[in-house]
Amino acid sequence: MKKLGIGLLVIVVLLVAAVLVAPSFVDWNVYKDRIAAEVYKATGRTLTIDGDISLALLPAPALSVENARLANAAGGSEPTMVALESLKVRVAALPLLQGRLQVDSVALVKPTILVEVLPDGSGNWVFGAEAQPESPAPSAPSANGGTVGLPGQVALDSVTITDGTVIYRDSAAGREERISGLNAEIAADSLEGPFAADGEAEVRGVKTAFELSAGRWAEEGASPLALVLRLPESGAHLNFNGAVSTHPDGTSLRGRVKAGGDNLAALVQALGGGIAPALLSKPFTLETDLALDAQRLAATEVSFRQEDVSVDGAVRVSLETPLDVQINLSTQRIDLDALLAEGGSQDAADRPTAKAPAADDSGIGVPPADSGFTLPDTITGSVQVAVDTLVFRGQVIRQVLVNAEMADGEIKLSQGIALLPGGSDVSLTGALTTPGPSGQPRFAGRIEAASDNLRAVFDWLGADLAAVPADRLRRMTLIGGIEVTPDRLTLSDLDLRVDVSRATGGIAVALRDRPAYGIGLAIDKLNVDAYLPPSLPAGEAGATGATAAPGGDGQAAGPAGGMAFLDTIDANLDVRLGTLTARGVTARDLHLDMTLQRGAAVLREARIADLAGSSARIAGAIAGLSTVPTFDGTVQMTVPDPARLAKTFGIESDALTRLGPSELGGTLKGSSRDVTFDVALQATGGRLGLAGTAQPGADEPSFDVAVAAVHPSLAKLAKAVAGDLRLDPALGGLDLKAQVAGTAERFTVNDLSGQIGPTEISGSLGADLSGARPMVS
């Protein structure tokens, strides 16, 4: 009997061993199709297993799956939603015999998960209807506050993820986020918690370490949650302590956020914010109360600190469509002088480079991102920023206030004001848009400024006004339109008043390596004398630096010294001036219309309509503005009263009084060193023509001129020239031609021909005026 009992026991043991060991010898790969069919029935998705499947019950139940893929939902951007290189699950045997499922370990190797919003607005994480039981039964509560159903009886001792990737994509919104290099370990007392996780990953190319702990999930009520994020490369960290609450209206998150770091500039660069100013390279802290649910996000009691800078405020975001963002920030004082003294910006070579997303071997790729800048029309919001005191250049700017709203793809600046030193203020309004296919940002608006003490503003900006009389540059007002793009600044409809002068028009500046200006202004009056220092006694001019500095050859420095900048800019000028007063001389109705390009100018018109009753006009082309200017164009001058014009410049001349109305006109070509001309003077009823060349800038100035003089009356001409010389009107007129060449001391007259009164004249003559006794032959 005893032997029979032992025999039966051996048989039982062998049978149990066979049951436990037999699965290890079964080829589970032949069940792939059946497994895939069950998954499709449960999810509506196709499961593909390219690798092997194995199952063992000793020494503990263990499942292994290699190279599996779960199909994406219909309409997804990629065919695969989940792909993994391997999955290994190990379950503790003893708790299983007791009716509990305790998972010793789950190991996921290179999982790639694509979470996306489909074109119809649904999520690919929503599976087919077959996935949900027809009548789910709630789990009964247990004595310790958990549940006695399956979620409450499944424990996860360790879930490890190695080199995982998670992609979130919303193609309709043009948004994509990617987490790569995910290495983590997760543990849970049950599927309802408590949970604990820690690991590391790369988010937008930034290495991130995390720690997460959460309490037992409550079907209704609050569950504690704590999260720590660290960015090792920038030394920044973020801590969240709060709770996740479930209630009939949904799920919400509330808690306190504390963040900080040793270097804010490093954090800005790590987050892809470009090259950050070195003045941000200091420790910082940020604290706020955070509330988040399906409808809204609110960050209240925001407190940012970085040494002497402190910013407080709140941020509220409505997560419904359209997304609405409300930002309200304020600070008592910002010392820009202290901040700017910290130094410029970090070298671009030190800037971390974010890793570009790329396709991986899971088959889940990444579409290229749109690099254009566009303001989305699906976001609305407002921003209010207030700065009580802003210190810049040793002076205080007060009550800086910015109010802006965003809607319909544009940012509207409804209020931008500041009180500047010297009783001055500035106001800016307008809108920022991104029109056109290029998506180039454009700001268009209005600017207003006023000052009761303009001198104080110039002093604040570092301008030396010691030479300007104290009663000038006092009052200023400015009103106009402003338009700014990355490559252009335009001021239009300008109305500028400085002291008693007023200018209207517009200015455009092309913002490029070689700046270009377009200036169209009308100025009513300008008294230059009022802004010049009082005249100094003779011999003291050098005290003001007004005398020309000698050049290397002992002569005054040439134009290149003061006009070389003209080679670095281009400009279109159309300037009209009603009245100009300079050195006691007043001119009216002035006009300058010219184009400056590459150190050369096209002078369409430079005109003075009234200078002591006279007028002058110049037009042509000017080259070599930065070296030795050359001119090729026309000149014209009309002088109804030469004596009056001369008197305006302090010249008293009876000869000019006798000259009467005169006109001078013709062409000029060349420079102050060498000029070719063809001009004519009409005066006293006659005409004097001069055509030839002259070298006024040579070591010994010279000339070679064809002269033609015509006058109908010698008597009238003699009276105009000599005054008291009386000739018989019956003598007739003058008609002479000659070629005159030489210098101021020696010259010759050749090819002389013509008539003086009734006398015919021809021949040549010469003159030497250099000796003690001038000679003429």
XYZ file of N, CA, C and O in Angstrom, residues 45-137:
372
model
N -7.234 46.623 -34.666
C -5.943 46.906 -35.304
C -5.210 45.592 -35.590
O -5.385 44.592 -34.875
N -4.362 45.622 -36.609
C -3.589 44.446 -36.984
C -2.296 44.379 -36.179
O -1.549 45.369 -36.091
N -2.021 43.216 -35.573
C -0.774 42.980 -34.857
C 0.104 42.091 -35.727
O -0.314 41.032 -36.182
N 1.333 42.552 -35.961
C 2.296 41.785 -36.749
C 3.479 41.430 -35.859
O 4.090 42.317 -35.237
N 3.792 40.118 -35.770
C 4.932 39.653 -34.973
C 5.928 39.038 -35.942
O 5.690 37.955 -36.499
N 7.033 39.739 -36.178
C 8.050 39.234 -37.104
C 9.050 38.309 -36.421
O 9.745 37.542 -37.092
N 9.165 38.397 -35.109
C 10.136 37.576 -34.390
C 9.483 36.369 -33.731
O 8.358 35.979 -34.052
N 10.167 35.819 -32.756
C 9.716 34.609 -32.077
C 8.869 34.947 -30.862
O 9.014 36.009 -30.236
N 8.002 33.976 -30.507
C 7.227 34.042 -29.275
C 7.616 32.836 -28.434
O 7.692 31.703 -28.938
N 7.852 33.069 -27.154
C 8.171 31.947 -26.264
C 7.449 32.142 -24.940
O 7.225 33.277 -24.505
N 7.096 31.010 -24.312
C 6.395 31.026 -23.036
C 6.962 29.915 -22.156
O 7.130 28.781 -22.613
N 7.270 30.268 -20.923
C 7.779 29.271 -19.969
C 7.088 29.483 -18.643
O 6.739 30.612 -18.271
N 6.857 28.350 -17.891
C 6.225 28.447 -16.573
C 7.198 28.211 -15.436
O 6.851 28.429 -14.271
N 8.399 27.694 -15.716
C 9.416 27.475 -14.696
C 10.700 28.217 -15.064
O 11.044 28.326 -16.246
N 11.418 28.743 -14.103
C 11.115 28.700 -12.661
C 9.987 29.652 -12.281
O 9.467 29.571 -11.178
N 9.586 30.567 -13.228
C 8.447 31.449 -13.014
C 7.850 31.718 -14.385
O 8.550 31.691 -15.402
N 6.533 31.968 -14.449
C 5.913 32.245 -15.749
C 6.595 33.421 -16.444
O 6.812 34.480 -15.838
N 6.972 33.223 -17.712
C 7.674 34.269 -18.459
C 7.235 34.219 -19.914
O 7.112 33.142 -20.504
N 7.001 35.396 -20.489
C 6.596 35.530 -21.887
C 7.606 36.426 -22.599
O 8.036 37.455 -22.073
N 7.952 36.042 -23.827
C 8.894 36.833 -24.621
C 8.349 36.966 -26.041
O 7.933 35.962 -26.645
N 8.357 38.197 -26.561
C 7.906 38.491 -27.926
C 8.967 39.352 -28.590
O 9.435 40.349 -28.005
N 9.330 39.008 -29.820
C 10.357 39.741 -30.553
C 9.747 40.445 -31.771
O 8.910 39.863 -32.480
N 10.176 41.705 -32.000
C 9.842 42.452 -33.221
C 8.345 42.413 -33.537
O 7.890 41.765 -34.486
N 7.592 43.169 -32.747
C 6.138 43.243 -32.939
C 5.737 44.657 -33.336
O 6.375 45.643 -32.941
N 4.656 44.727 -34.120
C 4.143 46.027 -34.569
C 2.620 46.010 -34.494
O 1.979 45.039 -34.908
N 2.048 47.132 -33.980
C 0.603 47.302 -33.941
C 0.240 48.415 -34.919
O 0.807 49.511 -34.863
N -0.706 48.137 -35.806
C -1.054 49.079 -36.864
C -1.687 50.341 -36.302
O -2.326 50.339 -35.234
N -1.523 51.419 -37.039
C -2.118 52.708 -36.687
C -3.582 52.727 -37.115
O -4.043 51.874 -37.891
N -4.315 53.724 -36.630
C -5.709 53.883 -37.027
C -5.791 54.335 -38.481
O -4.852 54.918 -39.031
N -6.933 54.072 -39.118
C -7.147 54.508 -40.495
C -7.056 56.035 -40.565
O -7.595 56.745 -39.714
N -6.346 56.550 -41.579
C -6.177 57.994 -41.721
C -4.965 58.535 -41.012
O -4.695 59.734 -41.057
N -4.198 57.666 -40.324
C -2.994 58.114 -39.637
C -1.882 58.461 -40.604
O -1.875 58.045 -41.766
N -0.916 59.233 -40.140
C 0.189 59.675 -40.994
C 1.207 58.572 -41.235
O 2.010 58.671 -42.164
N 1.212 57.520 -40.395
C 2.134 56.405 -40.540
C 1.346 55.100 -40.409
O 0.305 55.049 -39.738
N 1.804 54.017 -41.037
C 1.070 52.741 -40.933
C 1.170 52.082 -39.564
O 0.341 51.263 -39.211
N 2.195 52.454 -38.772
C 2.442 51.775 -37.495
C 2.231 52.746 -36.338
O 2.728 53.873 -36.356
N 1.502 52.275 -35.313
C 1.313 53.073 -34.104
C 2.321 52.686 -33.028
O 2.891 53.548 -32.371
N 2.528 51.388 -32.839
C 3.460 50.908 -31.817
C 4.390 49.887 -32.458
O 3.938 48.986 -33.174
N 5.673 50.050 -32.217
C 6.657 49.071 -32.674
C 7.655 48.859 -31.548
O 7.990 49.801 -30.814
N 8.089 47.606 -31.375
C 9.083 47.331 -30.330
C 9.997 46.210 -30.797
O 9.607 45.338 -31.576
N 11.228 46.273 -30.305
C 12.212 45.256 -30.669
C 11.985 43.979 -29.881
O 12.101 42.870 -30.417
N 11.644 44.124 -28.593
C 11.344 42.929 -27.791
C 10.520 43.310 -26.569
O 10.598 44.442 -26.081
N 9.725 42.332 -26.110
C 8.921 42.467 -24.894
C 9.129 41.205 -24.063
O 8.954 40.087 -24.551
N 9.519 41.397 -22.793
C 9.706 40.262 -21.892
C 8.944 40.525 -20.611
O 9.107 41.587 -19.992
N 8.091 39.545 -20.216
C 7.266 39.677 -19.015
C 7.543 38.474 -18.111
O 7.539 37.318 -18.574
N 7.782 38.739 -16.830
C 8.039 37.669 -15.847
C 7.080 37.864 -14.683
O 6.999 38.959 -14.122
N 6.348 36.799 -14.305
C 5.325 36.874 -13.274
C 5.747 35.999 -12.084
O 6.262 34.879 -12.271
N 5.539 36.499 -10.869
C 5.852 35.727 -9.665
C 4.878 34.559 -9.550
O 3.659 34.713 -9.695
N 5.399 33.353 -9.265
C 4.581 32.136 -9.277
C 3.697 32.016 -8.040
O 2.508 31.714 -8.133
N 4.251 32.204 -6.838
C 3.495 31.974 -5.612
C 2.277 32.871 -5.496
O 1.176 32.400 -5.207
N 2.395 34.223 -5.708
C 1.180 35.053 -5.647
C 0.142 34.626 -6.665
O -1.062 34.745 -6.424
N 0.587 34.058 -7.797
C -0.358 33.629 -8.824
C -1.213 32.479 -8.306
O -2.409 32.402 -8.581
N -0.580 31.569 -7.546
C -1.320 30.458 -6.960
C -2.305 30.933 -5.905
O -3.275 30.256 -5.609
N -2.039 32.140 -5.360
C -2.912 32.710 -4.334
C -3.994 33.605 -4.938
O -4.741 34.267 -4.217
N -4.026 33.696 -6.281
C -5.062 34.497 -6.941
C -4.669 35.942 -7.194
O -5.524 36.774 -7.502
N -3.381 36.240 -6.981
C -2.905 37.605 -7.237
C -1.897 37.575 -8.383
O -1.130 36.619 -8.521
N -1.903 38.665 -9.196
C -0.972 38.753 -10.316
C 0.112 39.776 -9.965
O -0.142 40.976 -9.923
N 1.279 39.247 -9.629
C 2.408 40.109 -9.299
C 3.451 39.953 -10.403
O 4.085 38.909 -10.533
N 3.610 41.033 -11.165
C 4.546 41.020 -12.291
C 5.922 41.387 -11.760
O 6.148 42.517 -11.309
N 6.827 40.415 -11.804
C 8.181 40.696 -11.334
C 8.864 41.727 -12.220
O 9.545 42.635 -11.733
N 8.713 41.583 -13.528
C 9.399 42.510 -14.418
C 8.734 42.536 -15.788
O 8.200 41.522 -16.251
N 8.761 43.693 -16.381
C 8.371 43.900 -17.781
C 9.503 44.675 -18.424
O 9.895 45.735 -17.922
N 10.043 44.157 -19.488
C 11.157 44.826 -20.164
C 10.757 45.140 -21.606
O 10.447 44.230 -22.380
N 10.750 46.419 -21.934
C 10.460 46.887 -23.291
C 11.759 47.418 -23.885
O 12.370 48.331 -23.325
N 12.178 46.857 -25.014
C 13.417 47.279 -25.662
C 13.077 47.999 -26.971
O 12.387 47.451 -27.830
N 13.540 49.223 -27.081
C 13.344 50.077 -28.260
C 11.877 50.170 -28.696
O 11.547 49.971 -29.862
N 10.989 50.494 -27.759
C 9.603 50.718 -28.189
C 9.468 52.098 -28.843
O 10.103 53.073 -28.421
N 8.671 52.173 -29.878
C 8.362 53.446 -30.534
C 6.851 53.572 -30.607
O 6.170 52.706 -31.161
N 6.327 54.652 -30.025
C 4.876 54.835 -29.932
C 4.516 56.159 -30.604
O 5.078 57.213 -30.276
N 3.592 56.092 -31.532
C 3.101 57.284 -32.229
C 1.711 57.608 -31.710
O 0.781 56.808 -31.865
N 1.591 58.766 -31.084
C 0.296 59.253 -30.604
C -0.072 60.460 -31.463
O 0.680 61.443 -31.496
N -1.202 60.373 -32.181
C -1.509 61.480 -33.074
C -2.996 61.779 -33.118
O -3.846 60.921 -32.869
N -3.257 63.055 -33.452
C -4.619 63.506 -33.698
C -4.893 63.327 -35.179
O -4.169 63.859 -36.027
N -5.932 62.568 -35.496
C -6.247 62.244 -36.878
C -6.933 63.419 -37.572
O -7.423 64.353 -36.895
N -6.988 63.423 -38.913
C -7.613 64.546 -39.639
C -9.047 64.838 -39.215
O -9.492 65.984 -39.285
N -9.793 63.807 -38.734
C -11.181 64.060 -38.314
C -11.265 64.543 -36.872
O -12.362 64.723 -36.333
N -10.109 64.761 -36.230
C -10.087 65.280 -34.871
C -10.038 64.225 -33.799
O -9.841 64.543 -32.619
N -10.224 62.971 -34.148
C -10.155 61.891 -33.156
C -8.703 61.504 -32.916
O -7.795 61.904 -33.649
N -8.471 60.685 -31.877
C -7.127 60.252 -31.554
C -6.894 58.810 -31.960
O -7.802 57.972 -31.893
N -5.671 58.501 -32.372
C -5.378 57.122 -32.771
C -5.296 56.187 -31.572
O -5.158 54.970 -31.731
N -5.354 56.744 -30.367
C -5.337 55.913 -29.169
C -6.738 55.368 -28.832
O -6.888 54.593 -27.893
N -7.742 55.785 -29.574
C -9.098 55.255 -29.373
C -9.249 54.026 -30.262
O -9.171 54.127 -31.495
N -9.453 52.862 -29.650
C -9.525 51.606 -30.400
C -10.968 51.270 -30.748
O -11.914 51.964 -30.331
N -11.139 50.165 -31.493
C -12.451 49.762 -31.968
C -13.394 49.429 -30.831
O -12.998 49.183 -29.690
N -14.691 49.390 -31.153
C -15.714 49.139 -30.129
C -15.549 47.780 -29.484
O -15.933 47.562 -28.339
N -14.910 46.834 -30.239
C -14.748 45.505 -29.675
C -13.826 45.504 -28.469
O -13.804 44.563 -27.682
N -13.048 46.583 -28.341
C -12.075 46.621 -27.247
C -12.736 46.820 -25.906
O -12.143 46.561 -24.873
N -13.997 47.293 -25.867
C -14.651 47.598 -24.608
C -15.697 46.528 -24.303
O -16.490 46.147 -25.172
N -15.754 46.018 -23.082
C -16.807 45.058 -22.713
C -18.161 45.710 -22.865
O -18.310 46.921 -22.684
N -19.166 44.910 -23.192
C -20.495 45.462 -23.397
C -21.061 46.023 -22.108
O -21.737 47.046 -22.106
N -20.808 45.360 -20.993
C -21.352 45.828 -19.717
C -20.265 45.760 -18.676
O -20.171 44.798 -17.894
N -19.357 46.745 -18.658
C -18.269 46.683 -17.685
C -18.807 46.741 -16.274
O -19.663 47.555 -15.952
N -18.310 45.860 -15.421
C -18.755 45.822 -14.036
C -17.752 46.552 -13.171
O -16.546 46.328 -13.287
